[in-house]
């Protein structure tokens, strides 16, 4: 009995599956498919309750949840808005099994590094997959209008079907505007921070201003930049430069103050000059702060470039595509663009995070992890 | 006050430098247009007069600071606050959706943080996605969210507030996770020796310990929330709000209007961040924190 209570997800899934025996699956669904589904969920739930832990439980839950989800999507058979009550019951049951799976995986202790890493990556991946499954199943099951929210499968089809358009947009927005603006803005912020560090007067003046500007809605300069630099990518790069400058400045100045007195005194006993101390002690010590700024800036840069395109662009670019396709009610294209932007943003962030691990290998947060 | 000499003078010097650079920039950017104008009119003004002309164009490339100041003053203090030209009116529209979104975002962020701290499965599965969620340029989604919500009949404040919510929940969630985990092992052990339940530990130890983190992240969140509200106003057909004012300005090349809208947005941002900071200090003092 205690097993039933402890594993409440599987128990609830079992109840839902039993309930759905009496209710219709879809308006025109086959009885055979439903019987298979119900049996599958019941078997998986009972097995999950019976098996206490271990690899077998993981396999049972994984197969049960995902096979059930796949069968449910098959049961719609290309029609939308036909789902009956037991469709949702079984979907919820499958989702509960997946939840149980994540709980079991989280509690799992694995000694070897590779297995641990696989679980660390696998859990969020499962979560993401289930967001997509629920999205697909509910949108198609309930027949949500396509212009409101297209199912992920339609978005994937759209991405596959318009690779060349997407590539042109990425080239215009990310390769030109974001990367160039990011490089310029971060370099300028870094240079200003070194200057501010060299001259204390400048630091005391710039730091409060920099802190305040970081809180301002800088994105508002976008229309002005478009007016000054024209419709093409330089105006977007200019917005990115302004947006990335201040976080870099503030973080680098803070980071340069991070090295301890002892270390600085040691450098003095070595008779090291300002630039020598900077290069061999203070800049390395500031690296965690600088990478923090680089990470913040990677998302800011993407946002800045895309929003700036709302104020005027040539007929290519991610922001341009999003705003025009919304107008034409091609919502799947908008989602495709967003998926690409999210992917690009994650890759951008990931590359910087990887670089950080290489450069600041000595930092406790990386040594410990 | 040692702070005066240490901070006030350098800050003021830099600010003056910025204003001076702004004036020079205004001259440099506006001069070509003015020169062309004078050539066509057949006028040859002296240098001082010419400088004066570059500073008083109705639609300059870069308006001089005093032009912006005058425009800002007129539209803030000299108009009735219900007028569509009043910056107070537009700032209020933006402020209301900012605050609503900020409230949603803070509640959502705290809820997520509480879940993450207490449920291991959530910690493992949700945390990476929260970080990934911010790499999605949500501001790019803003027009679609607004259009789609308008299609199902939700218009007005809520769609804009939702964009603010999305931007502001993240700093709160991350800060609160840190804050709720900030009690040291020795304090948690003490709670265990008291035989405190999970709920009691939460209310009496974790939550009070997280308050400084909460206010620090709320400062970031409210600034993000304002940005969300401004961008959310762009696709609404430029009806009202600071973002709408910016878009209108860019349609009609009203640079002075755009700059004063920016100034208004900046003032709102500064006020909001200051207000959150002040509330934080009051709350912390009331909870017995020593003023730093």
XYZ file of C-alpha atoms in Angstrom, chain A residues 81-252:
172
model
C -10.568 18.741 -32.817
C -11.944 15.179 -32.556
C -10.611 14.295 -29.123
C -13.007 12.909 -26.539
C -12.587 12.904 -22.764
C -10.564 9.722 -22.561
C -8.032 11.165 -25.016
C -7.162 13.777 -22.408
C -7.333 11.248 -19.575
C -4.864 8.978 -21.317
C -2.673 11.945 -22.257
C -2.620 13.026 -18.618
C -1.846 9.443 -17.599
C 1.079 9.285 -20.017
C 2.296 12.635 -18.757
C 2.099 11.442 -15.149
C 4.185 8.395 -16.056
C 6.756 10.715 -17.634
C 6.717 12.851 -14.480
C 7.354 9.717 -12.429
C 10.185 8.879 -14.802
C 11.799 12.282 -14.199
C 11.376 11.883 -10.438
C 12.994 8.458 -10.537
C 15.828 9.694 -12.742
C 16.464 12.690 -10.469
C 16.787 10.431 -7.442
C 19.069 8.002 -9.265
C 22.674 7.984 -8.076
C 25.201 6.928 -10.653
C 28.886 6.652 -9.883
C 30.565 6.919 -13.256
C 30.883 10.336 -14.854
C 29.437 9.545 -18.260
C 26.232 8.125 -16.800
C 25.854 11.089 -14.496
C 26.294 13.513 -17.384
C 23.781 11.578 -19.485
C 21.184 11.876 -16.721
C 21.962 15.532 -16.173
C 21.315 16.218 -19.852
C 18.560 13.656 -20.211
C 16.198 15.077 -17.587
C 15.862 18.563 -19.083
C 15.671 16.970 -22.524
C 12.735 14.803 -21.381
C 11.065 17.899 -19.973
C 11.467 19.719 -23.282
C 10.207 16.746 -25.271
C 7.120 16.536 -23.077
C 6.379 20.217 -23.513
C 6.385 19.546 -27.265
C 4.291 16.366 -26.915
C 1.644 18.092 -24.786
C 1.616 21.087 -27.124
C 1.185 18.864 -30.192
C -1.412 16.607 -28.552
C -3.545 19.384 -27.099
C -3.414 21.653 -30.147
C -4.348 18.815 -32.476
C -6.756 17.141 -30.106
C -8.703 20.262 -29.249
C -8.476 21.692 -32.755
C -6.904 25.020 -31.769
C -7.056 27.272 -34.854
C -3.853 27.205 -36.850
C -3.453 30.990 -36.758
C -3.469 30.982 -32.978
C -0.981 28.238 -32.251
C 0.341 25.809 -34.854
C 1.449 22.357 -33.624
C 5.225 21.743 -33.388
C 5.076 19.280 -36.281
C 3.777 22.017 -38.600
C 6.523 24.360 -37.417
C 9.158 21.700 -38.028
C 7.740 21.128 -41.508
C 7.891 24.859 -42.162
C 11.518 25.047 -41.013
C 12.424 22.160 -43.294
C 10.527 23.767 -46.167
C 12.047 27.237 -46.024
C 15.682 26.690 -45.157
C 16.940 29.194 -47.715
C 14.749 32.042 -46.389
C 15.731 31.285 -42.835
C 19.410 31.114 -43.775
C 19.190 34.531 -45.453
C 17.514 35.990 -42.370
C 20.101 34.490 -40.040
C 22.872 35.835 -42.237
C 21.367 39.337 -42.218
C 20.448 39.550 -38.546
C 22.865 37.332 -36.686
C 26.008 37.149 -38.781
C 26.020 40.807 -39.738
C 24.156 42.840 -37.123
C 24.545 40.767 -33.968
C 28.108 39.478 -34.280
C 29.604 42.733 -35.537
C 27.710 44.842 -33.019
C 28.522 42.412 -30.226
C 32.232 42.410 -31.018
C 32.368 46.218 -31.274
C 30.243 46.851 -28.190
C 32.092 44.398 -25.970
C 35.493 45.630 -27.129
C 34.501 49.260 -26.587
C 33.084 48.489 -23.148
C 36.241 46.589 -22.237
C 38.503 49.407 -23.449
C 36.459 51.988 -21.547
C 36.704 49.827 -18.430
C 40.515 49.657 -18.700
C 40.627 53.448 -19.129
C 38.308 53.892 -16.156
C 40.526 51.586 -14.146
C 43.677 53.487 -15.083
C 42.195 56.858 -14.094
C 40.323 56.724 -10.775
C 38.487 59.958 -11.485
C 36.939 58.464 -14.604
C 35.947 55.335 -12.699
C 34.181 57.227 -9.940
C 32.300 59.215 -12.554
C 31.517 56.462 -15.048
C 30.498 53.673 -12.707
C 27.357 55.282 -11.204
C 26.324 56.447 -14.659
C 26.982 53.016 -16.127
C 24.963 51.375 -13.376
C 22.057 53.698 -14.013
C 22.170 53.316 -17.775
C 22.038 49.511 -17.371
C 18.559 49.925 -15.896
C 17.309 52.192 -18.689
C 15.238 50.970 -21.628
C 18.141 51.372 -24.067
C 16.211 49.465 -26.691
C 14.371 52.776 -27.212
C 17.312 54.179 -29.163
C 16.534 51.683 -31.930
C 14.334 54.040 -34.008
C 16.925 56.807 -33.700
C 19.713 54.505 -34.863
C 17.608 53.374 -37.807
C 17.168 57.017 -38.732
C 20.875 57.756 -38.500
C 22.426 54.694 -40.056
C 19.742 53.684 -42.530
C 17.707 50.523 -42.926
C 20.488 48.007 -43.459
C 22.471 46.139 -40.821
C 24.732 48.989 -39.587
C 21.823 50.576 -37.706
C 21.074 47.251 -35.990
C 24.733 46.769 -35.164
C 24.729 50.273 -33.652
C 21.832 49.372 -31.369
C 23.686 46.212 -30.335
C 26.848 48.244 -29.631
C 24.977 50.592 -27.310
C 23.142 47.773 -25.572
C 26.261 45.692 -24.937
C 28.588 48.546 -23.984
C 27.385 49.284 -20.461
C 27.059 45.742 -19.060
C 30.618 45.088 -20.267
C 31.907 48.331 -18.749
C 30.302 47.813 -15.356
C 31.223 44.135 -15.077
C 34.821 44.616 -16.170
